[in-house]
Amino acid sequence: QVGINDDFFELGGHSLLAVRMIYFIERNLQVSIPINIIFEFTTIGTLSKYIELQVETSIQKLTKESFKMIKI
């Protein structure tokens, strides 16, 4: 049984599986993440926090850009 706090690499993860995981994340969540993030955030819990922050930041940027376009 795998939990959100279990380390990807301690469970047998490696760089090829990390690439597959990135592909899955990008395809299903429409969030682009660099490979080094998998090595930095090695649990589902920490990786999900990173992804959540990226999504929030993207929404804020989109909102700011949209506002700038409307303001012009």
PDB file of C-alpha atoms in Angstrom:
ATOM      1  CA  GLN A   1       0.000   0.000   0.000  1.00  0.00           C
ATOM      2  CA  VAL A   2       1.350   3.396  -1.002  1.00  0.00           C
ATOM      3  CA  GLY A   3       0.524   6.613   0.827  1.00  0.00           C
ATOM      4  CA  ILE A   4       0.892  10.270  -0.098  1.00  0.00           C
ATOM      5  CA  ASN A   5       3.957  10.606   2.146  1.00  0.00           C
ATOM      6  CA  ASP A   6       5.881   7.664   0.666  1.00  0.00           C
ATOM      7  CA  ASP A   7       8.992   8.597  -1.291  1.00  0.00           C
ATOM      8  CA  PHE A   8       8.814   7.899  -5.041  1.00  0.00           C
ATOM      9  CA  PHE A   9      12.452   6.810  -5.229  1.00  0.00           C
ATOM     10  CA  GLU A  10      12.370   4.688  -2.075  1.00  0.00           C
ATOM     11  CA  LEU A  11       9.467   2.803  -3.660  1.00  0.00           C
ATOM     12  CA  GLY A  12      11.612   1.982  -6.701  1.00  0.00           C
ATOM     13  CA  GLY A  13      10.976   5.048  -8.818  1.00  0.00           C
ATOM     14  CA  HIS A  14      13.670   6.132 -11.273  1.00  0.00           C
ATOM     15  CA  SER A  15      14.191   8.735 -13.984  1.00  0.00           C
ATOM     16  CA  LEU A  16      12.269   6.850 -16.690  1.00  0.00           C
ATOM     17  CA  LEU A  17       9.271   6.435 -14.409  1.00  0.00           C
ATOM     18  CA  ALA A  18       9.586  10.110 -13.488  1.00  0.00           C
ATOM     19  CA  VAL A  19       9.288  11.025 -17.176  1.00  0.00           C
ATOM     20  CA  ARG A  20       6.199   8.828 -17.488  1.00  0.00           C
ATOM     21  CA  MET A  21       4.714  10.460 -14.400  1.00  0.00           C
ATOM     22  CA  ILE A  22       5.340  13.943 -15.834  1.00  0.00           C
ATOM     23  CA  TYR A  23       3.635  12.900 -19.065  1.00  0.00           C
ATOM     24  CA  PHE A  24       0.642  11.606 -17.092  1.00  0.00           C
ATOM     25  CA  ILE A  25       0.426  14.801 -15.017  1.00  0.00           C
ATOM     26  CA  GLU A  26       0.684  17.046 -18.075  1.00  0.00           C
ATOM     27  CA  ARG A  27      -1.852  15.014 -20.051  1.00  0.00           C
ATOM     28  CA  ASN A  28      -4.424  14.688 -17.286  1.00  0.00           C
ATOM     29  CA  LEU A  29      -3.975  17.876 -15.263  1.00  0.00           C
ATOM     30  CA  GLN A  30      -2.749  20.210 -18.029  1.00  0.00           C
ATOM     31  CA  VAL A  31       0.131  21.297 -15.769  1.00  0.00           C
ATOM     32  CA  SER A  32       3.650  21.411 -17.128  1.00  0.00           C
ATOM     33  CA  ILE A  33       6.419  20.574 -14.669  1.00  0.00           C
ATOM     34  CA  PRO A  34      10.158  20.166 -15.243  1.00  0.00           C
ATOM     35  CA  ILE A  35      11.805  16.807 -14.516  1.00  0.00           C
ATOM     36  CA  ASN A  36      13.912  18.198 -11.659  1.00  0.00           C
ATOM     37  CA  ILE A  37      10.713  18.877  -9.680  1.00  0.00           C
ATOM     38  CA  ILE A  38      10.147  15.116  -9.340  1.00  0.00           C
ATOM     39  CA  PHE A  39      13.587  14.831  -7.747  1.00  0.00           C
ATOM     40  CA  GLU A  40      12.886  17.763  -5.435  1.00  0.00           C
ATOM     41  CA  PHE A  41       9.325  16.880  -4.389  1.00  0.00           C
ATOM     42  CA  THR A  42       9.507  13.116  -4.033  1.00  0.00           C
ATOM     43  CA  THR A  43       6.168  12.378  -2.386  1.00  0.00           C
ATOM     44  CA  ILE A  44       2.650  12.715  -3.741  1.00  0.00           C
ATOM     45  CA  GLY A  45       1.891  15.098  -0.877  1.00  0.00           C
ATOM     46  CA  THR A  46       4.711  17.537  -1.648  1.00  0.00           C
ATOM     47  CA  LEU A  47       4.311  17.228  -5.424  1.00  0.00           C
ATOM     48  CA  SER A  48       0.593  17.991  -5.168  1.00  0.00           C
ATOM     49  CA  LYS A  49       1.346  21.142  -3.157  1.00  0.00           C
ATOM     50  CA  TYR A  50       3.805  22.223  -5.868  1.00  0.00           C
ATOM     51  CA  ILE A  51       1.241  21.571  -8.621  1.00  0.00           C
ATOM     52  CA  GLU A  52      -1.461  23.407  -6.678  1.00  0.00           C
ATOM     53  CA  LEU A  53       0.817  26.445  -6.328  1.00  0.00           C
ATOM     54  CA  GLN A  54       1.611  26.350 -10.058  1.00  0.00           C
ATOM     55  CA  VAL A  55      -2.088  26.265 -10.943  1.00  0.00           C
ATOM     56  CA  GLU A  56      -2.883  29.152  -8.566  1.00  0.00           C
ATOM     57  CA  THR A  57       0.017  31.193  -9.966  1.00  0.00           C
ATOM     58  CA  SER A  58      -1.114  30.528 -13.537  1.00  0.00           C
ATOM     59  CA  ILE A  59      -4.641  31.641 -12.714  1.00  0.00           C
ATOM     60  CA  GLN A  60      -3.337  34.819 -11.082  1.00  0.00           C
ATOM     61  CA  LYS A  61      -1.125  35.572 -14.112  1.00  0.00           C
ATOM     62  CA  LEU A  62      -4.031  34.943 -16.442  1.00  0.00           C
ATOM     63  CA  THR A  63      -6.245  37.227 -14.404  1.00  0.00           C
ATOM     64  CA  LYS A  64      -3.610  39.989 -14.359  1.00  0.00           C
ATOM     65  CA  GLU A  65      -3.005  39.656 -18.110  1.00  0.00           C
ATOM     66  CA  SER A  66      -6.722  39.670 -18.806  1.00  0.00           C
ATOM     67  CA  PHE A  67      -7.135  42.794 -16.698  1.00  0.00           C
ATOM     68  CA  LYS A  68      -4.287  44.511 -18.551  1.00  0.00           C
ATOM     69  CA  MET A  69      -5.914  43.700 -21.877  1.00  0.00           C
ATOM     70  CA  ILE A  70      -9.282  45.017 -20.735  1.00  0.00           C
ATOM     71  CA  LYS A  71      -7.696  48.140 -19.256  1.00  0.00           C
ATOM     72  CA  ILE A  72      -6.037  49.058 -22.568  1.00  0.00           C
TER      73      ILE A  72
END
